[in-house]
PDB file of C-alpha atoms and ligand atoms in Angstrom:
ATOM      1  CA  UNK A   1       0.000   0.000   0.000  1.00  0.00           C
ATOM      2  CA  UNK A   2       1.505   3.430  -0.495  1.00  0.00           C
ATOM      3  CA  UNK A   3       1.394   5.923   2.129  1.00  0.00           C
ATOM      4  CA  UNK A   4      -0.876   8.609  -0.203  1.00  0.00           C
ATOM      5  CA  UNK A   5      -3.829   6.781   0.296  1.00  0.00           C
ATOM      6  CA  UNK A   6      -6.740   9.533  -1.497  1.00  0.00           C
ATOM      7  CA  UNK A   7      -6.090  11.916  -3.658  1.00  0.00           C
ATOM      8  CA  UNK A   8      -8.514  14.946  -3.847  1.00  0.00           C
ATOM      9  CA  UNK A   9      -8.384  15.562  -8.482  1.00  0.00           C
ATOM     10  CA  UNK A  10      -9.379  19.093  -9.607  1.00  0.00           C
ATOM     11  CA  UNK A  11     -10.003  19.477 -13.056  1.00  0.00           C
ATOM     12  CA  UNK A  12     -13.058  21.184 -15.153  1.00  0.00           C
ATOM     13  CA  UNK A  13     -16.298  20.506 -15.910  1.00  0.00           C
ATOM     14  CA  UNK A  14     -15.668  20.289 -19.851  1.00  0.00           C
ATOM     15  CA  UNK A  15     -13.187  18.523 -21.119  1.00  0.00           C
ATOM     16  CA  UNK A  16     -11.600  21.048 -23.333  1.00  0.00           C
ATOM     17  CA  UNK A  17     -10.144  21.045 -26.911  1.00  0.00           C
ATOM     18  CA  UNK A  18      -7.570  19.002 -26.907  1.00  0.00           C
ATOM     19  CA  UNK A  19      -8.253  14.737 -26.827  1.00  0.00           C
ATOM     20  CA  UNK A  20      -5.044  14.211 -24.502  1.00  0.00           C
ATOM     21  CA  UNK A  21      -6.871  16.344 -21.714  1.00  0.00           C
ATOM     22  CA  UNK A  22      -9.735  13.518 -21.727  1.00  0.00           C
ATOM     23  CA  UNK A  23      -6.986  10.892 -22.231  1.00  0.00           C
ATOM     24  CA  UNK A  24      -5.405  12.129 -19.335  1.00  0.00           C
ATOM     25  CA  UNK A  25      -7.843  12.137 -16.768  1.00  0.00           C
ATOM     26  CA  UNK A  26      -9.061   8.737 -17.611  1.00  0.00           C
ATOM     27  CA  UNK A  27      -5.500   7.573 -17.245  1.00  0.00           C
ATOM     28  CA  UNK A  28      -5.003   9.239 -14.322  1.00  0.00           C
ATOM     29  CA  UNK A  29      -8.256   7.612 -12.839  1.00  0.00           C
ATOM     30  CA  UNK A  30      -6.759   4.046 -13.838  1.00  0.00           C
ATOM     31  CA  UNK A  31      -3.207   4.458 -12.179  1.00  0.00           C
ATOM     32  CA  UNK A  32      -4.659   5.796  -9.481  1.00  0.00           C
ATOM     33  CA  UNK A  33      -7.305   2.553  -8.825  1.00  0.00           C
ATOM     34  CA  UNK A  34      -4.541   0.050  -9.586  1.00  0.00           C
ATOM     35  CA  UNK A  35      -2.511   2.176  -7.537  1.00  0.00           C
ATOM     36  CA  UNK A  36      -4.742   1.027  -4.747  1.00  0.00           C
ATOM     37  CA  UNK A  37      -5.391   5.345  -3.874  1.00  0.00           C
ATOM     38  CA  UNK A  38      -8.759   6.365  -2.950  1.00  0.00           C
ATOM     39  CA  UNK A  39     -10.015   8.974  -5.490  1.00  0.00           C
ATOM     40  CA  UNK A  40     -12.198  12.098  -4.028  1.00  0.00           C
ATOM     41  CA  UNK A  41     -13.003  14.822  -6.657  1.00  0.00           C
ATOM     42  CA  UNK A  42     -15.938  16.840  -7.285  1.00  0.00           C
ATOM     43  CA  UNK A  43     -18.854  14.608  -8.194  1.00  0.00           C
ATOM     44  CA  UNK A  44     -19.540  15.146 -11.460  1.00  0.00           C
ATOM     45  CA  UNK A  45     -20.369  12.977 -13.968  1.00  0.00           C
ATOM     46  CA  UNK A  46     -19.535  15.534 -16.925  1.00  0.00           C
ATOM     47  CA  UNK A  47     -15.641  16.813 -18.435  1.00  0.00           C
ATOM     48  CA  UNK A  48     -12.647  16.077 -16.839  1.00  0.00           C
ATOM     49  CA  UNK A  49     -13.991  15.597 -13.174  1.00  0.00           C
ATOM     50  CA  UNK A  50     -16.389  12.565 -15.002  1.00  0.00           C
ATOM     51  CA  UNK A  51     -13.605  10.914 -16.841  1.00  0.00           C
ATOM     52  CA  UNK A  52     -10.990  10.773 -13.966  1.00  0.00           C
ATOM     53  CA  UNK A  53     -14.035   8.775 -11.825  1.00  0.00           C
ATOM     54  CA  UNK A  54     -14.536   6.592 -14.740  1.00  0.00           C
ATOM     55  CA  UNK A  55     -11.435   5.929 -15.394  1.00  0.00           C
ATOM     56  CA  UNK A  56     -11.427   4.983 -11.805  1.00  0.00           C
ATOM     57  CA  UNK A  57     -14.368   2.943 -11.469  1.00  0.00           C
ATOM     58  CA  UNK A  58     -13.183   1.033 -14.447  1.00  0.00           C
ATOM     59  CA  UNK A  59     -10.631  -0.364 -12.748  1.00  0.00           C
ATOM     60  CA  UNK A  60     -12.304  -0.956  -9.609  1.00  0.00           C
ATOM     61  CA  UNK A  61     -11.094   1.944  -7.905  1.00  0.00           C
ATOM     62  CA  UNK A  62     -12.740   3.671  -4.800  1.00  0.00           C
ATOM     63  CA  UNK A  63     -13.785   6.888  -5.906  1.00  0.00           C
ATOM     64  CA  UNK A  64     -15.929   9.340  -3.704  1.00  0.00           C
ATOM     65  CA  UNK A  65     -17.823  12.392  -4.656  1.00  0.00           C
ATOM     66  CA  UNK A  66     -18.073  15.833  -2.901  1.00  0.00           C
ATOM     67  CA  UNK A  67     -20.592  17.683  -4.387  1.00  0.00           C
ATOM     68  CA  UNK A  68     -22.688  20.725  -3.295  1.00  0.00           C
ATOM     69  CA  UNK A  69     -26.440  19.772  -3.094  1.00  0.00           C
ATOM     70  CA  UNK A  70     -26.813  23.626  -5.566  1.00  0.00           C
ATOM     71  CA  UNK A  71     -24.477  21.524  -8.106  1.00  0.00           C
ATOM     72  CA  UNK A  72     -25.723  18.308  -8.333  1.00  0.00           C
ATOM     73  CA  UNK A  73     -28.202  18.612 -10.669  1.00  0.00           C
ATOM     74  CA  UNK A  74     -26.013  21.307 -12.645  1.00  0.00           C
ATOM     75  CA  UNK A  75     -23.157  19.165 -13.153  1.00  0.00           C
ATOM     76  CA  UNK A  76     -24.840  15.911 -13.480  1.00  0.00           C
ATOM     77  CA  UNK A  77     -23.797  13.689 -10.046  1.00  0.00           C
ATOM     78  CA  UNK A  78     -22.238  10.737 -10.880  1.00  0.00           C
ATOM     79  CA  UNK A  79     -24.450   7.682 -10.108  1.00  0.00           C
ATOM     80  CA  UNK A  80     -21.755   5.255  -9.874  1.00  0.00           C
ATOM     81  CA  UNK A  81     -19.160   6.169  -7.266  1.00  0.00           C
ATOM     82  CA  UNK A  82     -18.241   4.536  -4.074  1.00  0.00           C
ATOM     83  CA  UNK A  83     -19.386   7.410  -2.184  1.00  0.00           C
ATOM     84  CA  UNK A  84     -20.861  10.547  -2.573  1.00  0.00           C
ATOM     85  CA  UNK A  85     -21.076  13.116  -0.081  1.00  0.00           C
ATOM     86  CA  UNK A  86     -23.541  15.979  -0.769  1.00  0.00           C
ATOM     87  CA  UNK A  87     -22.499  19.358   1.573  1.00  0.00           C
ATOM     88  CA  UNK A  88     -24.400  22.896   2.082  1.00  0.00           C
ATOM     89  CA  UNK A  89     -21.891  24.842   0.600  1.00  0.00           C
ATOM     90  CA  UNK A  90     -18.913  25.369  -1.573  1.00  0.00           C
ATOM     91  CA  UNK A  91     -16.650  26.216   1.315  1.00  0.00           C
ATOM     92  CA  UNK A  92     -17.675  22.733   3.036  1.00  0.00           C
ATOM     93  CA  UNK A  93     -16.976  21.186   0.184  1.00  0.00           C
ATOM     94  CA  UNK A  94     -13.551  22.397  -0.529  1.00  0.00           C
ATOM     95  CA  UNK A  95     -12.865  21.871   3.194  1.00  0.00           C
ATOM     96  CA  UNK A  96     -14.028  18.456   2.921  1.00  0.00           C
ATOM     97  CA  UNK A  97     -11.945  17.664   0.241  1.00  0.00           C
ATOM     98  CA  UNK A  98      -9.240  18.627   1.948  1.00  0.00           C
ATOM     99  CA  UNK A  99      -9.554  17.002   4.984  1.00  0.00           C
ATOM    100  CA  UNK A 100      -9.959  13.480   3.033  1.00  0.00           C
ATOM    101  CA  UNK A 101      -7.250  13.839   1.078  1.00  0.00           C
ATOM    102  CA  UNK A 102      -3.174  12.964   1.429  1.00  0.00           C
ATOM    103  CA  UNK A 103      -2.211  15.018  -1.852  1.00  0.00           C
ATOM    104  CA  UNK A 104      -4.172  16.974  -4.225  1.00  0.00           C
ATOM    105  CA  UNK A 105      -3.765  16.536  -8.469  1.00  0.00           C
ATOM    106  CA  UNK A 106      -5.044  19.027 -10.918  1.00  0.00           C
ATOM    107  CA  UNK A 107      -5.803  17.966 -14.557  1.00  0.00           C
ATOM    108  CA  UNK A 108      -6.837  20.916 -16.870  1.00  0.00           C
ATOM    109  CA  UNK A 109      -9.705  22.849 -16.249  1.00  0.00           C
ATOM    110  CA  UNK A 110     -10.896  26.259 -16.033  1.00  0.00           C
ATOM    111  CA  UNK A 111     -11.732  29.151 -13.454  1.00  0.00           C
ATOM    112  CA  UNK A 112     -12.881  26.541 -10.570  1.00  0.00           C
ATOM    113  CA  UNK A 113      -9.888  24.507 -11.128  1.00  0.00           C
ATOM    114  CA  UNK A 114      -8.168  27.347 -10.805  1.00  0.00           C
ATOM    115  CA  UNK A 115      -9.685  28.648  -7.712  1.00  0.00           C
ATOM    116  CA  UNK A 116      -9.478  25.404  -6.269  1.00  0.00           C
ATOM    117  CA  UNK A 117      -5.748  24.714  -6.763  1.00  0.00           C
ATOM    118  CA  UNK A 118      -4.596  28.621  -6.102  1.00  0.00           C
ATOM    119  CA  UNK A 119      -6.679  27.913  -2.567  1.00  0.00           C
ATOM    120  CA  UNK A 120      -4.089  24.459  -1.924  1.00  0.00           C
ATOM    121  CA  UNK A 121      -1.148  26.483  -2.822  1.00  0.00           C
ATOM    122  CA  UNK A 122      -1.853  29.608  -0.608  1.00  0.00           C
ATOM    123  CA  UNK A 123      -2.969  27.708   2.512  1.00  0.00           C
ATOM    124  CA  UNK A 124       0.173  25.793   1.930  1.00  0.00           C
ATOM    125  CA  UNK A 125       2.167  29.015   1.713  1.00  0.00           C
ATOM    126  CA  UNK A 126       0.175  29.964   4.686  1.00  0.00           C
ATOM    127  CA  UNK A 127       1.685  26.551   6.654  1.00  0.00           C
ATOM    128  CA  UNK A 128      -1.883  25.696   7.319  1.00  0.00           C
ATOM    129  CA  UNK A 129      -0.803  22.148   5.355  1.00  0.00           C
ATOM    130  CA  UNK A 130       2.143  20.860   3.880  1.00  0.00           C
ATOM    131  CA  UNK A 131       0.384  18.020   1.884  1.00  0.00           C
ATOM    132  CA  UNK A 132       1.448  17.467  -2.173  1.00  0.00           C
ATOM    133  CA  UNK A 133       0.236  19.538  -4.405  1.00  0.00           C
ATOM    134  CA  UNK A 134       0.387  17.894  -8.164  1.00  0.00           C
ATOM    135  CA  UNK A 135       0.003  20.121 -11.953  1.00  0.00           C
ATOM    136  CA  UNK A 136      -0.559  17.802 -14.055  1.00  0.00           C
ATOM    137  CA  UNK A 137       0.728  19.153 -17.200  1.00  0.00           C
ATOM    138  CA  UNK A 138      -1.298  17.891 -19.743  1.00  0.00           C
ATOM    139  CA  UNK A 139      -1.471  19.165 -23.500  1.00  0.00           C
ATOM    140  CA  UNK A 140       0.505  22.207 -22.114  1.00  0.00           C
ATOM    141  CA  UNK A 141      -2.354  23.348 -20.417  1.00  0.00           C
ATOM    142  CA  UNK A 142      -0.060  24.535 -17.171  1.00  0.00           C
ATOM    143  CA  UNK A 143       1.441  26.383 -19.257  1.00  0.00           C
ATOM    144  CA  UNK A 144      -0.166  30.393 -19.012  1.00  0.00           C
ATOM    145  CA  UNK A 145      -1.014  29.218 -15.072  1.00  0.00           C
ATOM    146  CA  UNK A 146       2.530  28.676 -14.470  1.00  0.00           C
ATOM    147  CA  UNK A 147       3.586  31.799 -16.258  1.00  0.00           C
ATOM    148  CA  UNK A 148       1.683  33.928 -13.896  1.00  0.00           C
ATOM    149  CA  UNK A 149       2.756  32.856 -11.052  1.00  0.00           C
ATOM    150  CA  UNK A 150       6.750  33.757 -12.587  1.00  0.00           C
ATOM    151  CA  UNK A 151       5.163  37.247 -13.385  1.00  0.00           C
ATOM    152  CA  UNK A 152       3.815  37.396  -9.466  1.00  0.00           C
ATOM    153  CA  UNK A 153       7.537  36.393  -8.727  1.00  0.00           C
ATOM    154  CA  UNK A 154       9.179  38.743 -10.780  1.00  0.00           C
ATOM    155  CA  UNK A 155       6.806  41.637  -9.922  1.00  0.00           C
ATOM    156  CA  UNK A 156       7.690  40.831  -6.365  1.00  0.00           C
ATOM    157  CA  UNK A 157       4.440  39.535  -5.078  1.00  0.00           C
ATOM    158  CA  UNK A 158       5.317  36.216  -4.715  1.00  0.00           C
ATOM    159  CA  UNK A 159       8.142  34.696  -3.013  1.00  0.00           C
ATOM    160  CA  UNK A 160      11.015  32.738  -4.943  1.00  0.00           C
ATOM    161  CA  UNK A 161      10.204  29.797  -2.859  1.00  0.00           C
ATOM    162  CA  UNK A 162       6.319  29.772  -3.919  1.00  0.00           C
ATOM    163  CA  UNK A 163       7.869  27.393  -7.157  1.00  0.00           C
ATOM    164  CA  UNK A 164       8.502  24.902  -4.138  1.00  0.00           C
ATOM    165  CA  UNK A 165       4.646  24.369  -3.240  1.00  0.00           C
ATOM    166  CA  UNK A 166       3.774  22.803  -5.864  1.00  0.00           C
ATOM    167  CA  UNK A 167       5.296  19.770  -8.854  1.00  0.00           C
ATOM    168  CA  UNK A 168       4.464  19.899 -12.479  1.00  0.00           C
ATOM    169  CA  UNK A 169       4.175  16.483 -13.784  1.00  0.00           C
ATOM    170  CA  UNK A 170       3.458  15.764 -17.689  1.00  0.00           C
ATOM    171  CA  UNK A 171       1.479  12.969 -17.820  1.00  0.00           C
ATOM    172  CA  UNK A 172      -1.065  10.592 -15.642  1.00  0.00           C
ATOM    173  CA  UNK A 173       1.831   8.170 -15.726  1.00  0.00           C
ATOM    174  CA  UNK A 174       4.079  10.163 -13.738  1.00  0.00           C
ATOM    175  CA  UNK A 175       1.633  11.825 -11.500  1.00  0.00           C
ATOM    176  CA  UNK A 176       0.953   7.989 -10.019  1.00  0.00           C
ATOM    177  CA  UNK A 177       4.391   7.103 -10.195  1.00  0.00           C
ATOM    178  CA  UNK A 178       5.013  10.653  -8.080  1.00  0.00           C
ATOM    179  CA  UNK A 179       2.424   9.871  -5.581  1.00  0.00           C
ATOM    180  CA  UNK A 180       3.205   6.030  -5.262  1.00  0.00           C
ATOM    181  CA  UNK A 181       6.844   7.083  -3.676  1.00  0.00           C
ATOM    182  CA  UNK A 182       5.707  10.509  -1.696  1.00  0.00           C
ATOM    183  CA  UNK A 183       6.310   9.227   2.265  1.00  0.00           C
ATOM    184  CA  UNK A 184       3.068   9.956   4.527  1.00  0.00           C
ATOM    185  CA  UNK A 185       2.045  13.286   6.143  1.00  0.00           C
ATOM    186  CA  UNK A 186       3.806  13.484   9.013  1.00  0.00           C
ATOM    187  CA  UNK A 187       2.206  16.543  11.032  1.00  0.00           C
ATOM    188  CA  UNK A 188      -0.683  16.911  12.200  1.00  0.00           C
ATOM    189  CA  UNK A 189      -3.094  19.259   9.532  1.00  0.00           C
ATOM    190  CA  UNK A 190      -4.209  22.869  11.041  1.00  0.00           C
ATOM    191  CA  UNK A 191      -7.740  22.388  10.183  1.00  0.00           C
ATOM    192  CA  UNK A 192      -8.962  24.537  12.608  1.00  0.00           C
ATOM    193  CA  UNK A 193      -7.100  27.646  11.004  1.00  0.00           C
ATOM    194  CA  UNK A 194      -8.846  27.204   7.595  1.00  0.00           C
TER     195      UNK A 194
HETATM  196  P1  LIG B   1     -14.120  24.647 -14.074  1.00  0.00           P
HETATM  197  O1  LIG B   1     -12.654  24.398 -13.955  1.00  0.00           O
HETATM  198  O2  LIG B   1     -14.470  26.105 -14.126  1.00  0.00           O
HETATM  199  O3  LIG B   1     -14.770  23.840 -15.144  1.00  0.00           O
HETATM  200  O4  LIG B   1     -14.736  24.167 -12.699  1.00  0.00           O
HETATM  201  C1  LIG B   1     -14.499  22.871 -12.265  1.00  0.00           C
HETATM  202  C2  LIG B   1     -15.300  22.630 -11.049  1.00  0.00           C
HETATM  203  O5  LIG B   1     -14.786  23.372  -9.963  1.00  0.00           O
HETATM  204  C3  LIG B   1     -16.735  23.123 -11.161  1.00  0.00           C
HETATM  205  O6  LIG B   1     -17.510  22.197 -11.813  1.00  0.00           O
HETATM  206  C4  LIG B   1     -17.132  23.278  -9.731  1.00  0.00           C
HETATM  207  O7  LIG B   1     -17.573  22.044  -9.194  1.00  0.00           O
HETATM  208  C5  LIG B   1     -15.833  23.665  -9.081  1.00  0.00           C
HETATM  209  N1  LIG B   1     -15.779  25.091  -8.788  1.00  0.00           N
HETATM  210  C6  LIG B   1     -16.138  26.104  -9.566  1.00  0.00           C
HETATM  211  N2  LIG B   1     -15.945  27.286  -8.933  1.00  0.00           N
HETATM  212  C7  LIG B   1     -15.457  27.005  -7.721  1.00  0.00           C
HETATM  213  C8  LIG B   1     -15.075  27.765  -6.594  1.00  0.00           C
HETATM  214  N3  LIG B   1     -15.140  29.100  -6.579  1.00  0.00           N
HETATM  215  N4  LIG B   1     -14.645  27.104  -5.502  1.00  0.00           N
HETATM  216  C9  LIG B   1     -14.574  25.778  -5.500  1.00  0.00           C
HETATM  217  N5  LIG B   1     -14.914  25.003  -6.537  1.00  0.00           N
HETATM  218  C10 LIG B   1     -15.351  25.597  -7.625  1.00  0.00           C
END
């Protein structure tokens, strides 16, 4: 068994232009089930959040939803996962999310995978967590992301050492390989503090 035992994957509710974005997150879903690590993402059934549980399921993977009850008719819950835990608000479910989870993964997506990775980095650059934080490069789609955050750096808004809270990995492959050898969490998680 590896020590990461559930990974929390952000990625967006389309699944974008590019095939390899799709290809990804099934992938990713796959290694991660044969990897014997738990799968929690957003609950969806549609885009990339859909695929990764499929991908998941398909293997026989344990997969568990977080969903808002506002979204689950919006973005379609998925009817076929292990779990699926329905919360009041966004904020519980992010919070939730994070509290189930060992490392987090983002596949492509758009503004809410955005919000929801930017909010893993800066409560780890808060020292609220120090739990792995995975891009998942796929199609080039970290690119622009990663290119603002050298502006912020440059521009002096961001420390040098905010490169060091997060890896950028280019394919599902790696990402499982990655989280197969990360050693467990030591420290206890300030939960309280979020
Ligand atoms: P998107 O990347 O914009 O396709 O969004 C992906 C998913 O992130 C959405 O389907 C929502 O479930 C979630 N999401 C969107 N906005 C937020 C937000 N502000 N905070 C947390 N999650 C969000």
């Amino acid at each position: 068994m590896p020590a990461i035992k559930a990974v929390t994957v952000f990625g967006g509710a389309a699944s974008g232009l590019d095939p390899v974005c799709r290809e990804t997150a099934l992938a990713l879903g796959r290694g991660l089930a044969r990897a014997g690590i738990t799968v929690i993402f957003g609950g969806g059934s549609i885009g990339m959040m859909g695929a990764v549980a499929d991908g998941a399921l398909g293997e026989g993977g344990e997969v568990i939803g977080i969903i808002p009850d506002f979204l689950a008719r919006r973005e379609i819950a998925h009817t076929s996962v292990s779990e699926m835990i329905v919360t009041d608000s966004m904020h519980s479910r992010k919070r939730r999310m994070f509290e189930l989870s060992d490392a987090f993964v983002t596949l492509p997506g758009g503004l809410g995978t955005l919000d929801e990775t930017f909010e893993m980095i800066t409560w780890r650059q808060l020292d609220l967590h120090s739990k792995p934080i995975i891009i998942c490069d796929a199609g080039g789609w970290a690119g622009p992301f990663l290119a603002l955050i050298e502006a912020l750096i440059a521009q002096g808004f961001a420390p040098d050492h905010a490169r060091g809270l997060y890896e950028v990995l280019g394919s599902a492959e790696a990402v499982v390989a990655r989280l197969s050898e990360l050693p467990a969490i030591e420290e206890a998680t300030a939960v309280s503090r979020l």
